[in-house]
Amino acid sequence: MSELHREDSERSLAGTSPLRVGGVVYLNARPLIWALPALCPWARISFDVPSRLASQLAAEELDVAIVPAIEAFRSPDYVVLSDACIAAADFARSVVIFSRVPLDQIKTLALDAASRTSAAVSRILLAEKYGVFPEVRELRLGDDPASLDCDAVLMIGDRAMTVKKPPLPYAHDLAAEWCSWTGLPLVFAVWVARPADRDWTEIARIFAAARDRGLAVLDIIARKAAEELGLPHTLCYEYLTRNLHFTMGPKEHESLDLFGRLAAKYGFVPANGRLRVIR
């Protein structure tokens, strides 16, 4: 696309009503959002945890949101915008099952209320790989994980990274478990938009460009996050550069297809759910 065509397209988009965008509050989403205000100044960006953003998108309170990847399978009115994502090909560091017993002995599992993809992946892995079907409880956003009378607790995001003392003796990185079992990366979140019949092509291009600009300043993002979260800069930088990646390729699509089939098998999403990606 020529620069003139691009500028004309963006002026046309800016003349429409504000784009209601939902951004995840966690560090893992900052590379996707960092440059978005500059590239999409007509967007009205609000922030929340992933599960709440998913509910707001479903309620048509948002036009676009970074939501748990499982949400992309829930409605034929959803489309995935661009190849931007939050994924891990090994240890993710911020999605952890803490347990007091080995995984194959878990009978009760508390799931982080902020999570949907990781909650489903946890239950799928325990069923498929370990043959256990624990009673599921909720770890609410204000709960102390150590106070829950459960065999295991799933924690995600900044809360999992900043926990001062593991609430239970065993720690299992969920992405590492998934990658070891499937040989595929785990995709946690994607940009999802609605309605599906809108022309999202230009918006998808802008969101991909925002990701690219964010990846160019990961050191700046890590330094700011380290100050806010009280974590070492090196940890935040390695988290964004080594633990996570932010682009969907063939392996990520293969992983999402497998996840979608397994999620349907256990009734977490409709049986006919399919991803439609706008690039």
PDB file of C-alpha atoms in Angstrom, residues 6-274:
ATOM      1  CA  ARG A   6      -2.472   4.551   3.690  1.00  0.00           C
ATOM      2  CA  GLU A   7      -2.978   8.145   4.856  1.00  0.00           C
ATOM      3  CA  ASP A   8      -6.286   8.378   2.974  1.00  0.00           C
ATOM      4  CA  SER A   9      -7.470   5.118   4.539  1.00  0.00           C
ATOM      5  CA  GLU A  10      -6.527   6.238   8.036  1.00  0.00           C
ATOM      6  CA  ARG A  11      -8.268   9.599   7.575  1.00  0.00           C
ATOM      7  CA  SER A  12     -11.379   7.704   6.470  1.00  0.00           C
ATOM      8  CA  LEU A  13     -11.202   5.406   9.487  1.00  0.00           C
ATOM      9  CA  ALA A  14     -10.627   8.322  11.836  1.00  0.00           C
ATOM     10  CA  GLY A  15     -13.798   9.956  10.555  1.00  0.00           C
ATOM     11  CA  THR A  16     -15.905   7.099  11.896  1.00  0.00           C
ATOM     12  CA  SER A  17     -17.095   6.703  15.479  1.00  0.00           C
ATOM     13  CA  PRO A  18     -14.410   5.916  18.097  1.00  0.00           C
ATOM     14  CA  LEU A  19     -13.156   2.352  18.030  1.00  0.00           C
ATOM     15  CA  ARG A  20     -13.776   0.805  21.443  1.00  0.00           C
ATOM     16  CA  VAL A  21     -10.683  -1.250  22.230  1.00  0.00           C
ATOM     17  CA  GLY A  22     -10.070  -3.468  25.256  1.00  0.00           C
ATOM     18  CA  GLY A  23      -6.494  -3.980  26.378  1.00  0.00           C
ATOM     19  CA  VAL A  24      -5.201  -6.511  28.913  1.00  0.00           C
ATOM     20  CA  VAL A  25      -3.735  -4.945  32.041  1.00  0.00           C
ATOM     21  CA  TYR A  26      -0.857  -7.436  32.256  1.00  0.00           C
ATOM     22  CA  LEU A  27       2.750  -6.943  31.170  1.00  0.00           C
ATOM     23  CA  ASN A  28       2.404  -9.638  28.506  1.00  0.00           C
ATOM     24  CA  ALA A  29       0.053  -7.439  26.450  1.00  0.00           C
ATOM     25  CA  ARG A  30       2.075  -4.225  26.544  1.00  0.00           C
ATOM     26  CA  PRO A  31       4.021  -4.878  23.325  1.00  0.00           C
ATOM     27  CA  LEU A  32       0.708  -5.140  21.459  1.00  0.00           C
ATOM     28  CA  ILE A  33      -0.721  -1.927  22.898  1.00  0.00           C
ATOM     29  CA  TRP A  34       2.284   0.363  23.398  1.00  0.00           C
ATOM     30  CA  ALA A  35       2.105   2.082  20.000  1.00  0.00           C
ATOM     31  CA  LEU A  36      -1.638   1.754  19.431  1.00  0.00           C
ATOM     32  CA  PRO A  37      -2.615   5.267  20.648  1.00  0.00           C
ATOM     33  CA  ALA A  38      -0.208   6.810  18.123  1.00  0.00           C
ATOM     34  CA  LEU A  39      -1.239   4.571  15.219  1.00  0.00           C
ATOM     35  CA  CYS A  40      -4.966   4.522  16.003  1.00  0.00           C
ATOM     36  CA  PRO A  41      -5.710   7.865  17.711  1.00  0.00           C
ATOM     37  CA  TRP A  42      -9.471   7.471  17.228  1.00  0.00           C
ATOM     38  CA  ALA A  43      -9.459   4.353  19.413  1.00  0.00           C
ATOM     39  CA  ARG A  44     -10.852   4.598  22.939  1.00  0.00           C
ATOM     40  CA  ILE A  45      -8.769   2.098  24.895  1.00  0.00           C
ATOM     41  CA  SER A  46      -9.849   0.669  28.245  1.00  0.00           C
ATOM     42  CA  PHE A  47      -8.030  -1.932  30.322  1.00  0.00           C
ATOM     43  CA  ASP A  48      -9.118  -4.959  32.319  1.00  0.00           C
ATOM     44  CA  VAL A  49      -8.274  -8.599  32.981  1.00  0.00           C
ATOM     45  CA  PRO A  50      -8.795 -11.055  30.090  1.00  0.00           C
ATOM     46  CA  SER A  51     -12.010 -12.687  31.300  1.00  0.00           C
ATOM     47  CA  ARG A  52     -13.738  -9.333  31.820  1.00  0.00           C
ATOM     48  CA  LEU A  53     -12.662  -8.095  28.407  1.00  0.00           C
ATOM     49  CA  ALA A  54     -14.169 -11.230  26.891  1.00  0.00           C
ATOM     50  CA  SER A  55     -17.469 -10.522  28.656  1.00  0.00           C
ATOM     51  CA  GLN A  56     -17.428  -6.899  27.479  1.00  0.00           C
ATOM     52  CA  LEU A  57     -16.797  -7.961  23.891  1.00  0.00           C
ATOM     53  CA  ALA A  58     -19.636 -10.493  24.076  1.00  0.00           C
ATOM     54  CA  ALA A  59     -21.930  -7.784  25.460  1.00  0.00           C
ATOM     55  CA  GLU A  60     -21.001  -5.521  22.503  1.00  0.00           C
ATOM     56  CA  GLU A  61     -19.449  -2.988  24.884  1.00  0.00           C
ATOM     57  CA  LEU A  62     -16.191  -3.284  22.924  1.00  0.00           C
ATOM     58  CA  ASP A  63     -15.458  -3.512  19.208  1.00  0.00           C
ATOM     59  CA  VAL A  64     -12.029  -5.112  19.550  1.00  0.00           C
ATOM     60  CA  ALA A  65     -10.210  -6.672  22.505  1.00  0.00           C
ATOM     61  CA  ILE A  66      -7.231  -8.779  23.412  1.00  0.00           C
ATOM     62  CA  VAL A  67      -9.097 -11.777  24.733  1.00  0.00           C
ATOM     63  CA  PRO A  68      -8.280 -15.347  25.721  1.00  0.00           C
ATOM     64  CA  ALA A  69      -7.754 -17.378  22.556  1.00  0.00           C
ATOM     65  CA  ILE A  70     -10.641 -19.669  23.486  1.00  0.00           C
ATOM     66  CA  GLU A  71     -13.046 -16.772  22.962  1.00  0.00           C
ATOM     67  CA  ALA A  72     -12.277 -16.688  19.240  1.00  0.00           C
ATOM     68  CA  PHE A  73     -14.096 -20.035  18.921  1.00  0.00           C
ATOM     69  CA  ARG A  74     -17.233 -18.987  20.772  1.00  0.00           C
ATOM     70  CA  SER A  75     -19.126 -16.985  18.151  1.00  0.00           C
ATOM     71  CA  PRO A  76     -19.418 -16.902  14.341  1.00  0.00           C
ATOM     72  CA  ASP A  77     -19.622 -13.113  14.750  1.00  0.00           C
ATOM     73  CA  TYR A  78     -15.975 -12.977  15.893  1.00  0.00           C
ATOM     74  CA  VAL A  79     -12.882 -12.492  13.745  1.00  0.00           C
ATOM     75  CA  VAL A  80      -9.214 -12.563  14.736  1.00  0.00           C
ATOM     76  CA  LEU A  81      -7.412  -9.360  13.781  1.00  0.00           C
ATOM     77  CA  SER A  82      -3.909  -9.739  12.337  1.00  0.00           C
ATOM     78  CA  ASP A  83      -1.211 -12.221  13.269  1.00  0.00           C
ATOM     79  CA  ALA A  84      -0.528 -10.473  16.586  1.00  0.00           C
ATOM     80  CA  CYS A  85      -0.880 -12.730  19.609  1.00  0.00           C
ATOM     81  CA  ILE A  86       0.523 -13.594  23.030  1.00  0.00           C
ATOM     82  CA  ALA A  87       2.143 -17.033  22.933  1.00  0.00           C
ATOM     83  CA  ALA A  88       4.896 -19.153  24.437  1.00  0.00           C
ATOM     84  CA  ALA A  89       6.964 -21.983  22.989  1.00  0.00           C
ATOM     85  CA  ASP A  90       8.207 -23.228  26.361  1.00  0.00           C
ATOM     86  CA  PHE A  91       8.141 -21.754  29.869  1.00  0.00           C
ATOM     87  CA  ALA A  92       5.778 -18.767  29.940  1.00  0.00           C
ATOM     88  CA  ARG A  93       6.558 -17.865  33.567  1.00  0.00           C
ATOM     89  CA  SER A  94       3.229 -16.067  34.075  1.00  0.00           C
ATOM     90  CA  VAL A  95       0.769 -19.007  33.851  1.00  0.00           C
ATOM     91  CA  VAL A  96       1.409 -21.479  36.638  1.00  0.00           C
ATOM     92  CA  ILE A  97      -0.413 -24.327  38.354  1.00  0.00           C
ATOM     93  CA  PHE A  98       0.745 -24.400  41.969  1.00  0.00           C
ATOM     94  CA  SER A  99      -0.093 -27.680  43.714  1.00  0.00           C
ATOM     95  CA  ARG A 100       0.404 -29.562  46.956  1.00  0.00           C
ATOM     96  CA  VAL A 101       0.417 -32.929  45.135  1.00  0.00           C
ATOM     97  CA  PRO A 102       1.692 -34.174  41.747  1.00  0.00           C
ATOM     98  CA  LEU A 103      -0.524 -33.303  38.776  1.00  0.00           C
ATOM     99  CA  ASP A 104      -1.877 -36.834  38.434  1.00  0.00           C
ATOM    100  CA  GLN A 105      -3.200 -36.682  42.017  1.00  0.00           C
ATOM    101  CA  ILE A 106      -5.107 -33.387  41.828  1.00  0.00           C
ATOM    102  CA  LYS A 107      -8.730 -33.708  42.971  1.00  0.00           C
ATOM    103  CA  THR A 108      -9.606 -30.037  43.499  1.00  0.00           C
ATOM    104  CA  LEU A 109      -8.430 -27.155  41.312  1.00  0.00           C
ATOM    105  CA  ALA A 110      -9.004 -23.426  41.814  1.00  0.00           C
ATOM    106  CA  LEU A 111      -8.932 -21.476  38.548  1.00  0.00           C
ATOM    107  CA  ASP A 112      -7.899 -17.832  38.329  1.00  0.00           C
ATOM    108  CA  ALA A 113     -11.051 -15.802  37.684  1.00  0.00           C
ATOM    109  CA  ALA A 114      -9.109 -13.638  35.216  1.00  0.00           C
ATOM    110  CA  SER A 115      -8.387 -16.622  32.964  1.00  0.00           C
ATOM    111  CA  ARG A 116     -10.329 -18.496  30.320  1.00  0.00           C
ATOM    112  CA  THR A 117      -7.818 -20.002  27.893  1.00  0.00           C
ATOM    113  CA  SER A 118      -5.459 -21.128  30.655  1.00  0.00           C
ATOM    114  CA  ALA A 119      -8.374 -22.452  32.683  1.00  0.00           C
ATOM    115  CA  ALA A 120      -9.488 -24.603  29.747  1.00  0.00           C
ATOM    116  CA  VAL A 121      -5.938 -25.717  28.920  1.00  0.00           C
ATOM    117  CA  SER A 122      -5.414 -26.756  32.553  1.00  0.00           C
ATOM    118  CA  ARG A 123      -8.492 -28.955  32.545  1.00  0.00           C
ATOM    119  CA  ILE A 124      -7.704 -30.405  29.105  1.00  0.00           C
ATOM    120  CA  LEU A 125      -4.137 -31.270  30.090  1.00  0.00           C
ATOM    121  CA  LEU A 126      -5.166 -32.835  33.377  1.00  0.00           C
ATOM    122  CA  ALA A 127      -7.763 -34.945  31.588  1.00  0.00           C
ATOM    123  CA  GLU A 128      -5.848 -35.901  28.459  1.00  0.00           C
ATOM    124  CA  LYS A 129      -2.312 -36.241  29.801  1.00  0.00           C
ATOM    125  CA  TYR A 130      -2.879 -37.232  33.429  1.00  0.00           C
ATOM    126  CA  GLY A 131      -6.340 -38.803  33.402  1.00  0.00           C
ATOM    127  CA  VAL A 132      -7.713 -36.654  36.221  1.00  0.00           C
ATOM    128  CA  PHE A 133     -10.918 -34.616  36.316  1.00  0.00           C
ATOM    129  CA  PRO A 134     -10.701 -32.395  39.390  1.00  0.00           C
ATOM    130  CA  GLU A 135     -13.517 -30.549  41.057  1.00  0.00           C
ATOM    131  CA  VAL A 136     -13.202 -26.960  39.837  1.00  0.00           C
ATOM    132  CA  ARG A 137     -13.401 -23.927  42.099  1.00  0.00           C
ATOM    133  CA  GLU A 138     -12.725 -20.222  41.560  1.00  0.00           C
ATOM    134  CA  LEU A 139      -9.725 -18.179  42.626  1.00  0.00           C
ATOM    135  CA  ARG A 140     -11.280 -14.726  42.749  1.00  0.00           C
ATOM    136  CA  LEU A 141      -9.210 -11.666  41.968  1.00  0.00           C
ATOM    137  CA  GLY A 142      -8.882 -10.678  45.628  1.00  0.00           C
ATOM    138  CA  ASP A 143      -8.367 -14.165  47.065  1.00  0.00           C
ATOM    139  CA  ASP A 144      -5.195 -15.305  48.793  1.00  0.00           C
ATOM    140  CA  PRO A 145      -4.255 -18.501  46.904  1.00  0.00           C
ATOM    141  CA  ALA A 146      -2.580 -19.977  49.976  1.00  0.00           C
ATOM    142  CA  SER A 147      -5.818 -19.753  51.939  1.00  0.00           C
ATOM    143  CA  LEU A 148      -7.812 -22.000  49.585  1.00  0.00           C
ATOM    144  CA  ASP A 149      -8.432 -25.585  50.594  1.00  0.00           C
ATOM    145  CA  CYS A 150      -7.527 -27.039  47.187  1.00  0.00           C
ATOM    146  CA  ASP A 151      -4.976 -29.464  45.821  1.00  0.00           C
ATOM    147  CA  ALA A 152      -3.961 -26.962  43.139  1.00  0.00           C
ATOM    148  CA  VAL A 153      -4.373 -23.337  42.085  1.00  0.00           C
ATOM    149  CA  LEU A 154      -3.989 -21.824  38.613  1.00  0.00           C
ATOM    150  CA  MET A 155      -2.581 -18.283  38.627  1.00  0.00           C
ATOM    151  CA  ILE A 156      -1.997 -16.090  35.585  1.00  0.00           C
ATOM    152  CA  GLY A 157      -0.520 -12.772  34.537  1.00  0.00           C
ATOM    153  CA  ASP A 158       1.295 -10.313  36.760  1.00  0.00           C
ATOM    154  CA  ARG A 159      -0.166 -11.959  39.852  1.00  0.00           C
ATOM    155  CA  ALA A 160       1.656 -15.199  39.017  1.00  0.00           C
ATOM    156  CA  MET A 161       4.892 -13.353  38.312  1.00  0.00           C
ATOM    157  CA  THR A 162       4.891 -11.162  41.396  1.00  0.00           C
ATOM    158  CA  VAL A 163       3.875 -13.743  43.993  1.00  0.00           C
ATOM    159  CA  LYS A 164       6.498 -13.412  46.743  1.00  0.00           C
ATOM    160  CA  LYS A 165       6.174 -16.948  48.035  1.00  0.00           C
ATOM    161  CA  PRO A 166       4.688 -19.866  46.101  1.00  0.00           C
ATOM    162  CA  PRO A 167       1.341 -20.656  47.733  1.00  0.00           C
ATOM    163  CA  LEU A 168       1.889 -24.414  47.329  1.00  0.00           C
ATOM    164  CA  PRO A 169       5.084 -26.479  47.088  1.00  0.00           C
ATOM    165  CA  TYR A 170       4.886 -27.647  43.451  1.00  0.00           C
ATOM    166  CA  ALA A 171       4.941 -25.235  40.497  1.00  0.00           C
ATOM    167  CA  HIS A 172       4.025 -26.340  36.960  1.00  0.00           C
ATOM    168  CA  ASP A 173       4.406 -23.916  34.067  1.00  0.00           C
ATOM    169  CA  LEU A 174       1.299 -24.438  31.946  1.00  0.00           C
ATOM    170  CA  ALA A 175       2.896 -23.461  28.633  1.00  0.00           C
ATOM    171  CA  ALA A 176       5.813 -25.825  29.233  1.00  0.00           C
ATOM    172  CA  GLU A 177       3.349 -28.614  30.007  1.00  0.00           C
ATOM    173  CA  TRP A 178       1.371 -27.937  26.819  1.00  0.00           C
ATOM    174  CA  CYS A 179       4.495 -27.662  24.655  1.00  0.00           C
ATOM    175  CA  SER A 180       5.957 -30.859  26.086  1.00  0.00           C
ATOM    176  CA  TRP A 181       2.705 -32.735  25.455  1.00  0.00           C
ATOM    177  CA  THR A 182       1.825 -31.380  21.988  1.00  0.00           C
ATOM    178  CA  GLY A 183       5.150 -30.212  20.569  1.00  0.00           C
ATOM    179  CA  LEU A 184       3.394 -26.933  19.767  1.00  0.00           C
ATOM    180  CA  PRO A 185       3.445 -23.424  21.251  1.00  0.00           C
ATOM    181  CA  LEU A 186       0.589 -22.310  23.462  1.00  0.00           C
ATOM    182  CA  VAL A 187      -1.363 -19.272  22.244  1.00  0.00           C
ATOM    183  CA  PHE A 188      -2.858 -17.443  25.185  1.00  0.00           C
ATOM    184  CA  ALA A 189      -4.546 -14.443  23.610  1.00  0.00           C
ATOM    185  CA  VAL A 190      -5.400 -12.788  20.299  1.00  0.00           C
ATOM    186  CA  TRP A 191      -7.066  -9.614  19.085  1.00  0.00           C
ATOM    187  CA  VAL A 192     -10.729 -10.420  18.415  1.00  0.00           C
ATOM    188  CA  ALA A 193     -13.256  -8.080  16.768  1.00  0.00           C
ATOM    189  CA  ARG A 194     -16.947  -8.039  16.116  1.00  0.00           C
ATOM    190  CA  PRO A 195     -19.085  -7.957  13.994  1.00  0.00           C
ATOM    191  CA  ALA A 196     -17.605 -10.368  11.480  1.00  0.00           C
ATOM    192  CA  ASP A 197     -19.254  -8.671   8.493  1.00  0.00           C
ATOM    193  CA  ARG A 198     -17.415  -5.372   9.018  1.00  0.00           C
ATOM    194  CA  ASP A 199     -14.366  -4.661   6.844  1.00  0.00           C
ATOM    195  CA  TRP A 200     -11.546  -5.015   9.374  1.00  0.00           C
ATOM    196  CA  THR A 201      -8.653  -5.139   6.891  1.00  0.00           C
ATOM    197  CA  GLU A 202      -7.181  -1.717   7.659  1.00  0.00           C
ATOM    198  CA  ILE A 203      -7.655  -2.079  11.407  1.00  0.00           C
ATOM    199  CA  ALA A 204      -5.900  -5.458  11.298  1.00  0.00           C
ATOM    200  CA  ARG A 205      -2.971  -3.842   9.485  1.00  0.00           C
ATOM    201  CA  ILE A 206      -2.758  -1.102  12.109  1.00  0.00           C
ATOM    202  CA  PHE A 207      -2.832  -3.588  14.981  1.00  0.00           C
ATOM    203  CA  ALA A 208      -0.049  -5.638  13.380  1.00  0.00           C
ATOM    204  CA  ALA A 209       2.002  -2.470  12.911  1.00  0.00           C
ATOM    205  CA  ALA A 210       1.414  -1.551  16.564  1.00  0.00           C
ATOM    206  CA  ARG A 211       2.790  -4.951  17.559  1.00  0.00           C
ATOM    207  CA  ASP A 212       5.863  -4.409  15.398  1.00  0.00           C
ATOM    208  CA  ARG A 213       6.529  -1.011  16.954  1.00  0.00           C
ATOM    209  CA  GLY A 214       6.090  -2.458  20.419  1.00  0.00           C
ATOM    210  CA  LEU A 215       8.619  -5.189  19.702  1.00  0.00           C
ATOM    211  CA  ALA A 216      11.126  -2.500  18.718  1.00  0.00           C
ATOM    212  CA  VAL A 217      11.017  -0.928  22.205  1.00  0.00           C
ATOM    213  CA  LEU A 218      10.848  -3.958  24.502  1.00  0.00           C
ATOM    214  CA  ASP A 219      13.659  -2.619  26.674  1.00  0.00           C
ATOM    215  CA  ILE A 220      11.681   0.569  27.356  1.00  0.00           C
ATOM    216  CA  ILE A 221       8.520  -1.425  28.056  1.00  0.00           C
ATOM    217  CA  ALA A 222      10.429  -3.740  30.409  1.00  0.00           C
ATOM    218  CA  ARG A 223      12.007  -0.851  32.340  1.00  0.00           C
ATOM    219  CA  LYS A 224       8.668   0.852  32.896  1.00  0.00           C
ATOM    220  CA  ALA A 225       7.010  -2.414  33.922  1.00  0.00           C
ATOM    221  CA  ALA A 226       9.842  -3.233  36.328  1.00  0.00           C
ATOM    222  CA  GLU A 227       9.271   0.046  38.155  1.00  0.00           C
ATOM    223  CA  GLU A 228       5.520  -0.467  38.343  1.00  0.00           C
ATOM    224  CA  LEU A 229       5.569  -4.145  39.328  1.00  0.00           C
ATOM    225  CA  GLY A 230       8.579  -4.076  41.632  1.00  0.00           C
ATOM    226  CA  LEU A 231      10.394  -6.684  39.545  1.00  0.00           C
ATOM    227  CA  PRO A 232      13.964  -6.715  38.204  1.00  0.00           C
ATOM    228  CA  HIS A 233      14.343  -5.165  34.769  1.00  0.00           C
ATOM    229  CA  THR A 234      16.209  -8.242  33.534  1.00  0.00           C
ATOM    230  CA  LEU A 235      13.300 -10.486  34.507  1.00  0.00           C
ATOM    231  CA  CYS A 236      10.758  -8.301  32.680  1.00  0.00           C
ATOM    232  CA  TYR A 237      12.987  -8.036  29.608  1.00  0.00           C
ATOM    233  CA  GLU A 238      13.678 -11.761  29.430  1.00  0.00           C
ATOM    234  CA  TYR A 239       9.976 -12.446  29.934  1.00  0.00           C
ATOM    235  CA  LEU A 240       9.103 -10.336  26.878  1.00  0.00           C
ATOM    236  CA  THR A 241      11.996 -11.495  24.703  1.00  0.00           C
ATOM    237  CA  ARG A 242      12.559 -15.141  25.680  1.00  0.00           C
ATOM    238  CA  ASN A 243       9.458 -16.478  27.408  1.00  0.00           C
ATOM    239  CA  LEU A 244       6.853 -14.967  25.089  1.00  0.00           C
ATOM    240  CA  HIS A 245       6.448 -14.244  21.422  1.00  0.00           C
ATOM    241  CA  PHE A 246       3.855 -12.123  19.674  1.00  0.00           C
ATOM    242  CA  THR A 247       3.377 -13.386  16.121  1.00  0.00           C
ATOM    243  CA  MET A 248       1.200 -16.252  14.883  1.00  0.00           C
ATOM    244  CA  GLY A 249       2.822 -18.546  12.356  1.00  0.00           C
ATOM    245  CA  PRO A 250       1.918 -22.036  11.112  1.00  0.00           C
ATOM    246  CA  LYS A 251       2.759 -23.728  14.430  1.00  0.00           C
ATOM    247  CA  GLU A 252       0.573 -21.305  16.384  1.00  0.00           C
ATOM    248  CA  HIS A 253      -2.330 -21.912  14.003  1.00  0.00           C
ATOM    249  CA  GLU A 254      -1.836 -25.664  14.323  1.00  0.00           C
ATOM    250  CA  SER A 255      -1.859 -25.336  18.097  1.00  0.00           C
ATOM    251  CA  LEU A 256      -5.038 -23.252  18.029  1.00  0.00           C
ATOM    252  CA  ASP A 257      -6.736 -25.823  15.804  1.00  0.00           C
ATOM    253  CA  LEU A 258      -5.821 -28.605  18.237  1.00  0.00           C
ATOM    254  CA  PHE A 259      -6.912 -26.523  21.213  1.00  0.00           C
ATOM    255  CA  GLY A 260     -10.216 -25.709  19.529  1.00  0.00           C
ATOM    256  CA  ARG A 261     -10.947 -29.395  18.876  1.00  0.00           C
ATOM    257  CA  LEU A 262     -10.109 -30.378  22.452  1.00  0.00           C
ATOM    258  CA  ALA A 263     -12.067 -27.467  23.900  1.00  0.00           C
ATOM    259  CA  ALA A 264     -15.091 -28.597  21.867  1.00  0.00           C
ATOM    260  CA  LYS A 265     -14.594 -32.185  23.045  1.00  0.00           C
ATOM    261  CA  TYR A 266     -14.982 -31.053  26.657  1.00  0.00           C
ATOM    262  CA  GLY A 267     -17.840 -28.670  25.912  1.00  0.00           C
ATOM    263  CA  PHE A 268     -15.899 -25.451  26.474  1.00  0.00           C
ATOM    264  CA  VAL A 269     -16.736 -24.102  22.987  1.00  0.00           C
ATOM    265  CA  PRO A 270     -19.289 -24.990  20.287  1.00  0.00           C
ATOM    266  CA  ALA A 271     -18.432 -28.080  18.273  1.00  0.00           C
ATOM    267  CA  ASN A 272     -18.412 -26.148  14.987  1.00  0.00           C
ATOM    268  CA  GLY A 273     -16.243 -23.240  16.203  1.00  0.00           C
ATOM    269  CA  ARG A 274     -13.745 -22.069  13.583  1.00  0.00           C
TER     270      ARG A 274
END
